[in-house]
Short mmCIF file of C-alpha atoms and ligand atoms in Angstrom, two decimals:
data_model
loop_
_atom_site.label_atom_id
_atom_site.label_comp_id
_atom_site.label_asym_id
_atom_site.label_seq_id
_atom_site.Cartn_x
_atom_site.Cartn_y
_atom_site.Cartn_z
CA MET K 1 0.00 0.00 0.00
CA THR K 2 1.56 3.30 -1.08
CA LEU K 3 0.66 6.72 0.28
CA LEU K 4 -0.55 7.72 -3.19
CA SER K 5 -3.02 4.84 -3.35
CA GLU K 6 -4.85 6.21 -0.30
CA PHE K 7 -6.06 9.17 -2.36
CA HIS K 8 -8.66 8.88 -5.10
CA SER K 9 -8.05 12.22 -6.71
CA LEU K 10 -5.51 14.94 -7.13
CA ARG K 11 -7.85 17.23 -5.22
CA ASP K 12 -7.91 14.93 -2.16
CA LEU K 13 -4.16 14.66 -2.22
CA SER K 14 -3.77 18.39 -2.57
CA GLN K 15 -6.11 18.88 0.40
CA ALA K 16 -4.07 16.43 2.51
CA LEU K 17 -0.93 18.38 1.64
CA SER K 18 -2.49 21.69 2.53
CA ASP K 19 -3.95 20.29 5.79
CA LYS K 20 -0.40 19.11 6.62
CA ARG K 21 -1.60 15.54 7.02
CA ILE K 22 1.27 14.65 4.73
CA SER K 23 4.31 16.51 3.43
CA ALA K 24 5.66 16.62 -0.11
CA VAL K 25 8.90 15.04 1.11
CA GLU K 26 7.03 12.14 2.78
CA LEU K 27 5.02 11.64 -0.37
CA ALA K 28 8.06 11.78 -2.65
CA THR K 29 10.04 9.38 -0.44
CA ASP K 30 7.21 6.87 -0.40
CA THR K 31 6.61 7.23 -4.15
CA LEU K 32 10.31 6.78 -4.98
CA GLN K 33 10.27 3.58 -2.94
CA ALA K 34 7.29 2.33 -4.94
CA VAL K 35 9.04 3.22 -8.20
CA HIS K 36 12.18 1.31 -7.17
CA ALA K 37 10.12 -1.69 -6.05
CA TYR K 38 7.93 -1.78 -9.18
CA PRO K 39 8.50 -5.04 -11.06
CA ASP K 40 8.63 -3.52 -14.55
CA SER K 41 11.98 -1.77 -14.49
CA HIS K 42 11.44 -0.36 -17.98
CA VAL K 43 8.61 2.07 -17.12
CA PHE K 44 11.01 4.66 -15.71
CA LEU K 45 14.18 5.23 -17.73
CA HIS K 46 15.82 7.68 -15.33
CA VAL K 47 15.16 8.19 -11.64
CA ASP K 48 17.27 10.40 -9.41
CA ASP K 49 16.17 10.38 -5.76
CA ALA K 50 18.23 13.44 -4.85
CA LEU K 51 16.69 15.61 -7.60
CA THR K 52 13.16 14.50 -6.73
CA LEU K 53 13.62 15.11 -3.02
CA GLU K 54 15.05 18.54 -3.71
CA GLN K 55 11.88 19.45 -5.62
CA ALA K 56 9.77 18.02 -2.78
CA ARG K 57 11.63 20.14 -0.21
CA THR K 58 11.03 23.22 -2.36
CA ALA K 59 7.34 22.31 -2.50
CA ASP K 60 7.16 22.04 1.31
CA ALA K 61 8.95 25.37 1.67
CA THR K 62 6.54 27.02 -0.78
CA ARG K 63 3.65 25.69 1.25
CA ALA K 64 5.18 26.84 4.53
CA ALA K 65 5.50 30.31 2.98
CA GLY K 66 1.78 30.26 2.18
CA GLN K 67 2.34 30.30 -1.58
CA ALA K 68 1.13 26.83 -2.50
CA GLY K 69 -1.19 26.13 -5.43
CA PRO K 70 -3.27 23.05 -6.21
CA LEU K 71 -0.27 21.25 -7.76
CA THR K 72 2.33 22.01 -5.09
CA GLY K 73 3.91 18.72 -4.00
CA ILE K 74 1.98 16.55 -6.49
CA PRO K 75 4.13 13.68 -7.87
CA ILE K 76 4.26 13.50 -11.65
CA ALA K 77 6.74 12.27 -14.25
CA HIS K 78 7.71 13.20 -17.78
CA LYS K 79 7.78 11.28 -21.01
CA ASP K 80 11.43 10.99 -22.01
CA LEU K 81 10.73 13.11 -25.07
CA PHE K 82 10.72 16.31 -22.98
CA VAL K 83 14.18 17.66 -22.25
CA THR K 84 14.98 18.08 -18.58
CA GLN K 85 17.85 19.65 -16.74
CA GLY K 86 19.39 17.07 -14.44
CA TRP K 87 17.70 13.91 -15.65
CA ARG K 88 18.95 12.41 -18.89
CA THR K 89 16.73 12.76 -21.99
CA THR K 90 17.01 9.89 -24.44
CA ALA K 91 13.75 9.70 -26.45
CA SER K 92 14.21 5.97 -25.71
CA SER K 93 16.98 5.94 -28.32
CA LYS K 94 20.55 4.74 -28.24
CA MET K 95 21.25 7.88 -30.25
CA LEU K 96 20.68 10.03 -27.14
CA GLU K 97 21.61 7.47 -24.47
CA HIS K 98 23.89 9.85 -22.54
CA TYR K 99 22.28 13.17 -23.42
CA VAL K 100 21.64 15.68 -20.64
CA SER K 101 19.88 18.87 -21.68
CA PRO K 102 21.15 22.25 -20.50
CA PHE K 103 17.54 23.49 -20.19
CA ASP K 104 14.01 22.33 -19.35
CA ALA K 105 11.27 22.02 -21.97
CA THR K 106 8.63 24.74 -21.52
CA VAL K 107 6.09 22.15 -20.34
CA VAL K 108 8.54 20.79 -17.76
CA GLY K 109 9.29 24.32 -16.54
CA GLN K 110 5.59 25.23 -16.30
CA LEU K 111 4.73 22.13 -14.28
CA ARG K 112 7.71 22.67 -12.05
CA ALA K 113 6.83 26.33 -11.48
CA ALA K 114 3.36 25.12 -10.44
CA GLY K 115 5.03 23.10 -7.69
CA THR K 116 4.81 19.53 -9.03
CA VAL K 117 7.50 17.09 -7.97
CA SER K 118 9.03 15.05 -10.80
CA LEU K 119 9.76 11.39 -10.21
CA GLY K 120 11.85 11.18 -13.37
CA LYS K 121 11.63 10.17 -16.99
CA LEU K 122 9.26 7.68 -18.54
CA SER K 123 9.84 5.23 -21.35
CA CYS K 124 8.29 5.70 -24.78
CA ASP K 125 8.68 4.41 -28.29
CA GLU K 126 11.93 5.60 -29.84
CA PHE K 127 11.43 9.22 -30.93
CA ALA K 128 7.70 8.61 -30.30
CA MET K 129 7.40 6.30 -33.29
CA GLY K 130 5.19 3.36 -32.45
CA SER K 131 2.02 2.11 -30.86
CA GLY K 132 3.21 -0.43 -28.31
CA ASN K 133 6.23 1.02 -26.51
CA GLU K 134 8.22 -1.92 -27.86
CA ASN K 135 10.35 0.34 -30.04
CA SER K 136 12.48 1.46 -27.12
CA ALA K 137 16.22 0.87 -27.19
CA PHE K 138 15.99 0.14 -23.46
CA GLY K 139 13.33 -2.59 -23.32
CA ALA K 140 9.58 -2.98 -23.83
CA VAL K 141 7.14 -1.66 -21.23
CA HIS K 142 4.51 -4.06 -19.91
CA ASN K 143 0.83 -3.27 -19.46
CA PRO K 144 0.09 -3.08 -15.70
CA TRP K 145 -3.17 -4.94 -16.31
CA ASN K 146 -1.42 -7.90 -17.88
CA PRO K 147 2.37 -7.89 -18.29
CA GLU K 148 2.20 -10.06 -21.40
CA HIS K 149 0.49 -7.21 -23.23
CA VAL K 150 1.74 -3.85 -24.51
CA PRO K 151 0.72 -0.65 -22.68
CA GLY K 152 0.19 1.09 -26.01
CA GLY K 153 2.43 3.78 -27.38
CA SER K 154 4.21 5.90 -27.87
CA SER K 155 3.54 7.35 -24.37
CA GLY K 156 3.41 3.80 -22.94
CA GLY K 157 5.60 4.55 -19.92
CA SER K 158 3.36 7.52 -19.02
CA ALA K 159 0.15 5.45 -19.21
CA ALA K 160 1.69 2.51 -17.33
CA ALA K 161 3.04 4.75 -14.55
CA VAL K 162 -0.39 6.34 -13.99
CA ALA K 163 -2.23 3.00 -14.20
CA ALA K 164 0.21 1.40 -11.75
CA GLY K 165 -0.42 4.25 -9.29
CA LEU K 166 3.22 5.40 -9.33
CA VAL K 167 2.35 9.02 -10.16
CA VAL K 168 -0.74 11.22 -10.17
CA GLY K 169 -0.13 12.49 -13.68
CA ALA K 170 2.35 12.11 -16.49
CA THR K 171 3.16 14.17 -19.54
CA GLY K 172 2.86 12.57 -22.95
CA THR K 173 3.06 13.60 -26.56
CA ASP K 174 0.60 12.83 -29.32
CA THR K 175 1.56 12.99 -32.99
CA GLY K 176 -0.97 10.47 -34.27
CA GLY K 177 -2.55 9.11 -31.10
CA SER K 178 0.24 8.60 -28.61
CA VAL K 179 -1.60 10.07 -25.61
CA ARG K 180 -5.07 8.70 -26.37
CA GLN K 181 -4.07 5.20 -27.42
CA PRO K 182 -1.90 4.23 -24.40
CA ALA K 183 -4.44 5.94 -22.10
CA ALA K 184 -7.12 3.68 -23.62
CA LEU K 185 -5.06 0.50 -23.39
CA CYS K 186 -3.99 1.15 -19.78
CA GLY K 187 -7.40 2.30 -18.50
CA VAL K 188 -6.43 5.88 -17.64
CA SER K 189 -7.63 9.28 -18.88
CA GLY K 190 -5.56 11.29 -21.34
CA ILE K 191 -5.95 14.48 -23.33
CA LYS K 192 -4.24 15.81 -26.42
CA PRO K 193 -5.18 19.48 -26.68
CA THR K 194 -5.64 21.59 -29.81
CA TYR K 195 -2.42 21.79 -31.84
CA GLY K 196 -0.52 24.90 -30.82
CA THR K 197 -2.02 25.35 -27.33
CA VAL K 198 0.85 23.67 -25.49
CA SER K 199 4.45 24.60 -26.26
CA ARG K 200 6.62 22.20 -28.24
CA TYR K 201 9.78 23.96 -27.08
CA GLY K 202 12.11 21.33 -25.65
CA MET K 203 9.90 18.49 -26.86
CA ILE K 204 12.05 16.33 -29.12
CA ALA K 205 10.65 16.69 -32.62
CA TYR K 206 9.12 13.79 -34.51
CA ALA K 207 6.69 15.37 -37.01
CA SER K 208 6.42 19.05 -36.13
CA SER K 209 3.12 19.84 -37.87
CA LEU K 210 1.43 17.09 -35.80
CA ASP K 211 3.39 16.86 -32.51
CA GLN K 212 1.45 18.11 -29.52
CA ALA K 213 2.08 17.67 -25.81
CA GLY K 214 -0.65 16.19 -23.67
CA VAL K 215 -1.17 14.72 -20.25
CA LEU K 216 -2.45 11.53 -18.61
CA ALA K 217 -4.02 10.98 -15.19
CA ARG K 218 -6.55 8.68 -13.52
CA ASN K 219 -9.57 10.85 -14.25
CA ALA K 220 -10.68 13.91 -16.17
CA CYS K 221 -10.88 16.07 -13.07
CA ASP K 222 -7.17 15.49 -12.33
CA LEU K 223 -6.26 16.42 -15.89
CA VAL K 224 -7.76 19.90 -15.56
CA PRO K 225 -5.14 21.63 -13.37
CA LEU K 226 -2.30 19.80 -15.14
CA LEU K 227 -3.35 20.76 -18.67
CA ASP K 228 -4.21 24.23 -17.43
CA VAL K 229 -0.66 25.07 -16.35
CA MET K 230 0.84 23.40 -19.43
CA SER K 231 -1.22 25.54 -21.81
CA GLY K 232 -0.28 28.98 -23.01
CA PHE K 233 1.48 30.90 -25.75
CA ASP K 234 5.24 30.43 -25.94
CA GLU K 235 7.28 32.71 -28.17
CA ARG K 236 10.02 30.05 -28.36
CA ASP K 237 7.69 27.77 -30.35
CA SER K 238 6.88 29.24 -33.76
CA THR K 239 3.64 27.22 -34.02
CA SER K 240 2.41 28.24 -30.58
CA LEU K 241 -1.03 29.88 -30.65
CA GLU K 242 -1.51 33.32 -29.14
CA SER K 243 -5.27 33.06 -29.36
CA CYS K 244 -8.10 31.28 -31.12
CA ASP K 245 -11.30 33.07 -32.17
CA GLY K 246 -10.39 35.99 -29.98
CA VAL K 247 -9.78 33.89 -26.87
CA ALA K 248 -6.23 34.18 -25.52
CA ASN K 249 -4.22 30.99 -25.17
CA ALA K 250 -3.20 31.55 -21.57
CA PRO K 251 -2.91 29.50 -18.40
CA GLY K 252 -6.26 29.58 -16.63
CA ARG K 253 -8.27 29.15 -19.84
CA VAL K 254 -8.82 25.39 -19.53
CA GLN K 255 -9.74 25.68 -15.87
CA SER K 256 -12.23 28.48 -16.46
CA ASP K 257 -13.85 26.83 -19.50
CA TYR K 258 -14.16 23.64 -17.49
CA ALA K 259 -15.72 25.50 -14.56
CA ALA K 260 -18.15 27.33 -16.89
CA ALA K 261 -19.27 24.03 -18.44
CA GLN K 262 -19.79 22.56 -14.98
CA VAL K 263 -22.04 25.48 -14.04
CA ARG K 264 -24.10 24.98 -17.21
CA PHE K 265 -24.45 21.27 -16.49
CA GLU K 266 -25.48 21.93 -12.87
CA ALA K 267 -28.14 24.36 -14.04
CA ALA K 268 -29.67 21.68 -16.25
CA ALA K 269 -30.07 19.46 -13.18
CA ALA K 270 -31.56 16.06 -14.08
CA GLN K 271 -30.63 16.38 -17.76
CA PRO K 272 -27.18 18.00 -17.46
CA LEU K 273 -26.20 17.34 -21.07
CA LYS K 274 -29.53 18.37 -22.61
CA GLY K 275 -28.98 19.93 -26.02
CA LEU K 276 -25.59 18.30 -26.56
CA ARG K 277 -25.34 16.55 -29.93
CA ILE K 278 -22.90 13.67 -30.00
CA GLY K 279 -21.69 12.81 -33.49
CA VAL K 280 -20.90 9.15 -33.96
CA PRO K 281 -18.96 8.60 -37.19
CA ARG K 282 -20.34 5.64 -39.07
CA GLU K 283 -16.90 4.95 -40.58
CA PHE K 284 -15.58 4.16 -37.07
CA PHE K 285 -17.86 1.15 -36.77
CA ASN K 286 -16.39 -0.84 -39.61
CA GLU K 287 -15.39 -4.49 -39.89
CA GLY K 288 -12.03 -3.74 -38.24
CA LEU K 289 -13.63 -2.87 -34.89
CA SER K 290 -13.74 -5.76 -32.40
CA ALA K 291 -17.12 -6.64 -30.93
CA THR K 292 -15.88 -6.10 -27.35
CA VAL K 293 -14.75 -2.56 -28.07
CA GLY K 294 -17.87 -1.83 -30.14
CA ASP K 295 -20.14 -2.99 -27.29
CA ALA K 296 -18.27 -0.91 -24.71
CA ILE K 297 -18.57 2.21 -26.87
CA GLU K 298 -22.30 1.58 -27.39
CA ALA K 299 -22.78 1.28 -23.64
CA ALA K 300 -20.84 4.49 -23.02
CA LEU K 301 -22.96 6.37 -25.58
CA LYS K 302 -26.10 5.18 -23.76
CA VAL K 303 -24.74 6.68 -20.54
CA PHE K 304 -24.32 10.05 -22.29
CA GLU K 305 -27.86 9.74 -23.66
CA SER K 306 -29.16 9.04 -20.18
CA LEU K 307 -27.57 12.34 -19.13
CA GLY K 308 -29.66 14.15 -21.75
CA ALA K 309 -27.38 14.16 -24.81
CA THR K 310 -28.66 13.19 -28.24
CA ARG K 311 -26.79 10.92 -30.57
CA VAL K 312 -26.52 11.66 -34.26
CA GLU K 313 -24.88 9.55 -36.88
CA ILE K 314 -22.29 11.51 -38.83
CA SER K 315 -19.90 10.73 -41.64
CA LEU K 316 -16.17 11.33 -41.77
CA PRO K 317 -15.79 9.96 -45.29
CA ARG K 318 -12.01 10.26 -45.48
CA THR K 319 -11.35 8.23 -42.30
CA ARG K 320 -9.57 5.41 -44.14
CA LEU K 321 -7.31 7.85 -45.98
CA ALA K 322 -5.95 9.18 -42.69
CA ILE K 323 -3.60 6.20 -42.50
CA PRO K 324 -1.77 6.63 -45.82
CA ALA K 325 -1.79 10.43 -45.48
CA TYR K 326 -0.33 10.30 -41.97
CA TYR K 327 2.24 7.65 -42.83
CA VAL K 328 3.53 9.85 -45.63
CA ILE K 329 3.49 13.21 -43.80
CA ALA K 330 4.85 12.01 -40.43
CA PRO K 331 7.84 10.10 -41.88
CA ALA K 332 8.56 13.00 -44.28
CA GLU K 333 8.80 15.44 -41.38
CA ALA K 334 10.67 12.88 -39.27
CA SER K 335 13.30 12.36 -41.96
CA SER K 336 13.96 16.08 -41.89
CA ASN K 337 13.84 16.49 -38.10
CA LEU K 338 16.09 13.51 -37.43
CA SER K 339 18.78 14.66 -39.86
CA ARG K 340 20.28 16.64 -36.97
CA TYR K 341 21.56 13.40 -35.41
CA ASP K 342 24.66 13.17 -37.55
CA GLY K 343 27.24 12.03 -35.01
CA VAL K 344 28.94 15.42 -35.18
CA ARG K 345 27.12 17.74 -32.83
CA TYR K 346 25.61 15.54 -30.17
CA GLY K 347 24.28 12.05 -29.74
CA HIS K 348 25.87 8.73 -30.59
CA ARG K 349 29.06 8.64 -32.63
CA ALA K 350 30.41 5.35 -34.00
CA ALA K 351 33.68 4.27 -32.43
CA HIS K 352 35.26 3.26 -35.74
CA TYR K 353 34.81 4.98 -39.08
CA GLY K 354 36.62 6.04 -42.24
CA ASP K 355 35.73 9.44 -43.67
CA LEU K 356 33.07 11.94 -42.63
CA ILE K 357 30.26 10.32 -44.64
CA ASP K 358 31.15 6.95 -43.17
CA MET K 359 31.08 8.40 -39.67
CA THR K 360 27.58 9.85 -40.12
CA SER K 361 26.29 6.72 -41.76
CA ARG K 362 27.69 4.36 -39.10
CA SER K 363 26.60 6.62 -36.23
CA ARG K 364 23.04 6.75 -37.55
CA THR K 365 22.89 3.04 -38.33
CA GLU K 366 24.09 2.16 -34.83
CA GLY K 367 22.11 4.88 -33.04
CA PHE K 368 18.65 4.40 -34.55
CA GLY K 369 16.40 1.36 -34.10
CA ASP K 370 14.57 -0.48 -36.92
CA GLU K 371 11.31 1.50 -36.82
CA VAL K 372 13.08 4.86 -36.84
CA ARG K 373 15.22 3.78 -39.78
CA ARG K 374 12.10 2.57 -41.60
CA ARG K 375 10.43 5.98 -41.13
CA ILE K 376 13.52 7.87 -42.29
CA LEU K 377 13.68 5.73 -45.43
CA VAL K 378 9.98 6.22 -46.18
CA GLY K 379 10.24 9.95 -45.47
CA THR K 380 13.28 10.46 -47.64
CA TYR K 381 11.62 8.52 -50.44
CA VAL K 382 8.36 10.49 -50.44
CA LEU K 383 10.24 13.78 -50.41
CA SER K 384 12.64 12.84 -53.18
CA HIS K 385 12.59 14.42 -56.61
CA GLY K 386 9.98 12.76 -58.80
CA TYR K 387 7.97 11.33 -55.88
CA TYR K 388 7.28 14.53 -53.98
CA ASP K 389 4.19 15.41 -56.05
CA ALA K 390 2.88 11.86 -56.14
CA TYR K 391 3.15 11.20 -52.42
CA TYR K 392 3.88 14.19 -50.21
CA LEU K 393 1.78 16.76 -52.01
CA GLN K 394 -1.05 14.29 -52.46
CA ALA K 395 -0.97 13.48 -48.74
CA GLN K 396 -1.18 17.18 -47.91
CA ARG K 397 -4.29 17.48 -50.10
CA VAL K 398 -5.88 14.54 -48.34
CA ARG K 399 -5.02 16.14 -44.99
CA ARG K 400 -6.94 19.26 -46.04
CA MET K 401 -9.96 17.13 -46.96
CA ILE K 402 -9.83 15.37 -43.59
CA VAL K 403 -9.85 18.76 -41.85
CA ASP K 404 -12.87 19.73 -43.97
CA ASP K 405 -14.73 16.55 -42.95
CA PHE K 406 -14.36 17.42 -39.27
CA GLN K 407 -15.23 21.09 -39.87
CA HIS K 408 -18.34 20.07 -41.76
CA ALA K 409 -19.46 17.76 -38.95
CA PHE K 410 -18.93 20.42 -36.26
CA ALA K 411 -20.57 23.15 -38.34
CA ASN K 412 -23.69 21.16 -39.24
CA ASP K 413 -24.25 18.07 -37.21
CA CYS K 414 -22.73 17.85 -33.77
CA ASP K 415 -20.97 19.49 -30.83
CA VAL K 416 -18.66 16.65 -29.94
CA ILE K 417 -17.59 13.44 -31.69
CA MET K 418 -17.34 10.14 -29.86
CA GLY K 419 -16.09 6.72 -30.85
CA PRO K 420 -13.43 4.11 -30.16
CA VAL K 421 -9.74 4.93 -29.68
CA THR K 422 -8.45 1.55 -30.80
CA PRO K 423 -9.96 -1.34 -32.78
CA ASP K 424 -9.21 -3.79 -29.98
CA VAL K 425 -7.77 -4.14 -26.46
CA ALA K 426 -3.98 -4.19 -25.98
CA ARG K 427 -2.24 -6.81 -28.09
CA ARG K 428 0.41 -9.18 -26.76
CA ILE K 429 4.02 -8.06 -26.68
CA GLY K 430 5.78 -9.30 -29.80
CA ASP K 431 2.59 -9.97 -31.79
CA ASN K 432 3.34 -7.49 -34.58
CA ARG K 433 7.09 -7.99 -34.71
CA GLN K 434 6.96 -9.50 -38.20
CA ASP K 435 4.34 -7.07 -39.43
CA PRO K 436 5.00 -3.44 -38.47
CA ILE K 437 2.23 -2.22 -40.77
CA ALA K 438 -0.37 -3.96 -38.57
CA ASP K 439 0.37 -1.36 -35.86
CA TRP K 440 0.03 1.46 -38.37
CA LEU K 441 -3.44 0.23 -39.35
CA ALA K 442 -4.59 0.13 -35.73
CA ASP K 443 -4.10 3.93 -35.55
CA ILE K 444 -7.16 4.45 -37.75
CA TYR K 445 -9.36 6.19 -35.15
CA THR K 446 -6.75 8.60 -33.80
CA LEU K 447 -4.82 9.81 -36.86
CA GLY K 448 -7.53 12.01 -38.41
CA VAL K 449 -7.87 14.06 -35.20
CA SER K 450 -4.11 14.68 -35.22
CA LEU K 451 -4.06 15.60 -38.90
CA ALA K 452 -6.84 18.10 -38.19
CA GLY K 453 -5.09 19.45 -35.05
CA LEU K 454 -8.27 19.01 -32.98
CA PRO K 455 -8.40 18.27 -29.25
CA GLY K 456 -9.07 14.65 -28.38
CA MET K 457 -9.18 12.57 -25.28
CA SER K 458 -9.58 9.02 -24.10
CA ILE K 459 -11.40 7.90 -20.97
CA PRO K 460 -11.88 4.37 -19.64
CA CYS K 461 -15.24 2.86 -20.60
CA GLY K 462 -15.00 -0.90 -20.06
CA PHE K 463 -12.94 -4.04 -20.24
CA GLY K 464 -12.38 -6.88 -22.63
CA GLY K 465 -9.68 -9.46 -23.08
CA GLY K 466 -10.91 -12.64 -21.44
CA THR K 467 -9.77 -13.94 -18.05
CA THR K 468 -7.36 -11.09 -17.35
CA PRO K 469 -9.28 -7.91 -18.08
CA LEU K 470 -7.78 -5.33 -20.42
CA PRO K 471 -9.15 -1.77 -20.54
CA ILE K 472 -11.09 -0.08 -23.35
CA GLY K 473 -11.09 3.66 -24.04
CA LEU K 474 -13.78 6.01 -25.34
CA GLN K 475 -12.57 8.82 -27.59
CA LEU K 476 -14.01 12.34 -27.30
CA VAL K 477 -13.12 14.88 -29.97
CA GLY K 478 -14.09 18.54 -29.76
CA ARG K 479 -13.88 21.78 -31.70
CA TYR K 480 -10.64 23.75 -31.64
CA PHE K 481 -9.91 25.14 -28.16
CA SER K 482 -12.71 23.14 -26.49
CA GLU K 483 -10.47 21.27 -24.01
CA GLY K 484 -12.32 22.61 -20.96
CA HIS K 485 -15.63 21.46 -22.40
CA LEU K 486 -14.30 18.00 -23.28
CA LEU K 487 -12.88 17.59 -19.78
CA ALA K 488 -16.21 18.63 -18.24
CA LEU K 489 -18.07 16.10 -20.40
CA ALA K 490 -15.62 13.37 -19.44
CA ASP K 491 -16.02 14.34 -15.81
CA ARG K 492 -19.83 14.03 -16.08
CA TYR K 493 -19.43 10.52 -17.44
CA GLN K 494 -17.01 9.66 -14.66
CA GLN K 495 -19.46 10.88 -12.02
CA VAL K 496 -21.88 8.14 -13.02
CA THR K 497 -19.45 5.34 -13.98
CA ASP K 498 -16.55 3.77 -12.13
CA TRP K 499 -14.29 2.41 -14.90
CA HIS K 500 -11.68 5.04 -14.09
CA GLN K 501 -11.56 3.89 -10.47
CA ARG K 502 -10.62 0.30 -11.26
CA ILE K 503 -7.02 -0.55 -10.61
CA PRO K 504 -4.88 -3.35 -12.06
CA GLY K 505 -5.36 -6.56 -10.13
CA HIS K 506 -8.77 -5.44 -8.78
CA ALA K 507 -10.93 -4.81 -11.87
N1 LIG H 1 1.49 5.31 -33.82
C1 LIG H 1 1.74 6.55 -34.48
C2 LIG H 1 3.13 6.56 -35.05
O1 LIG H 1 3.86 5.65 -34.82
C3 LIG H 1 1.53 7.70 -33.54
C4 LIG H 1 2.70 7.98 -32.69
C5 LIG H 1 2.58 9.25 -31.91
O2 LIG H 1 1.50 9.80 -31.76
N2 LIG H 1 3.71 9.72 -31.43
O3 LIG H 1 3.51 7.47 -35.74
#
């Protein structure tokens, strides 16, 4: 029994800290012990007790000085794609095995300034490329619900750490589904906000036009203060949004939109979601969707209907095309972003080489894993002379059409879109080793949202998987900048269901 497991929500824990029933140092000490004792040694890639305890002491001092906020002393951890001063940052790659950043990513700095205590760095797929957290140079992460299964990816370490009760929240990144998909497969809640609302500064680049930071926690309510402090314009990120439709992108926005939605729901009393139109894309319920997941989604939609919402069938006709479009655009951008790892400036350098070209080529071959090399090859190919128009440009046109499909649905048919996150529950570790494309295909429900830059989240809505239960996630997708509203909707669902309260070993 850990100290953290005695608290059901971030709010309760925060209250215990402010009532002085527990100190940040006590909490951090106990949590570090749990991290060291946790059987899956691959979840955390870097832990440094001294650094964590120093942050905890600062949190206690802030509280003693009467300056504490809701996140002061709260234990979290960061996906190893965010650079951190002190802890190593590897992106789960041999290429960056010994890299220590001289600065903190904006997101890391914001969460630290809000008083959170970092437990260290969490495993992910190498450079965030993958869907199972098996593409890590340092070992696969196991799903806390059943260690023979993947936790999802690429933010698999983040989802596993939250599900295992090792941290209250964890940062993640989502380029094509990497917050929502592991959240779904590990039975936790996760949100990827609107592209541009959270800074990408210090977040190791995979595909810059898609990469967006997000966060995972047990429930929607806990996500609110975390996402709130992470959000905001950052002049160091050229794609950071200053505002959207006249609303400033500033810390406090998510929290206040969430609170406003709560007030509206309260006012509607017995039918809190009356007037809400939920769009259910018919293309999401295709032959690829497993019956277990389909049934769980149906049941979740009924819960929303019982709260007063109406369900409308919508069409996102280009759903299938999201896969080829994404798997052209993302590798193209990756091949460009990853060209900086040349063995000259930083990162792995081969021990033996001939000339300069040979040094770069050997360093990259040794430093990158199979999936990363595959993406670089695909990316270089689709950008090469003669193929650019046929593949890259075509993919960009399809991306535009996918955006239009979502815009059309939100303009005419619905206020929020709901559906599955994944076609099935978590697969077994090693299952797709011979067939990497099988993982790409399973991204079908998340990629379109990323291509459109819309906010999306996943919340637990059931279990499948036979004797050992494996979690299922419900996806919620909203209009640009509607994070607060999505979180409030998720919170309403979680007030009347208990999927998010189940913990591995006690489903
Ligand atoms: N599975 C997708 C990919 O491998 C998404 C990854 C992500 O969102 N980082 O590209």
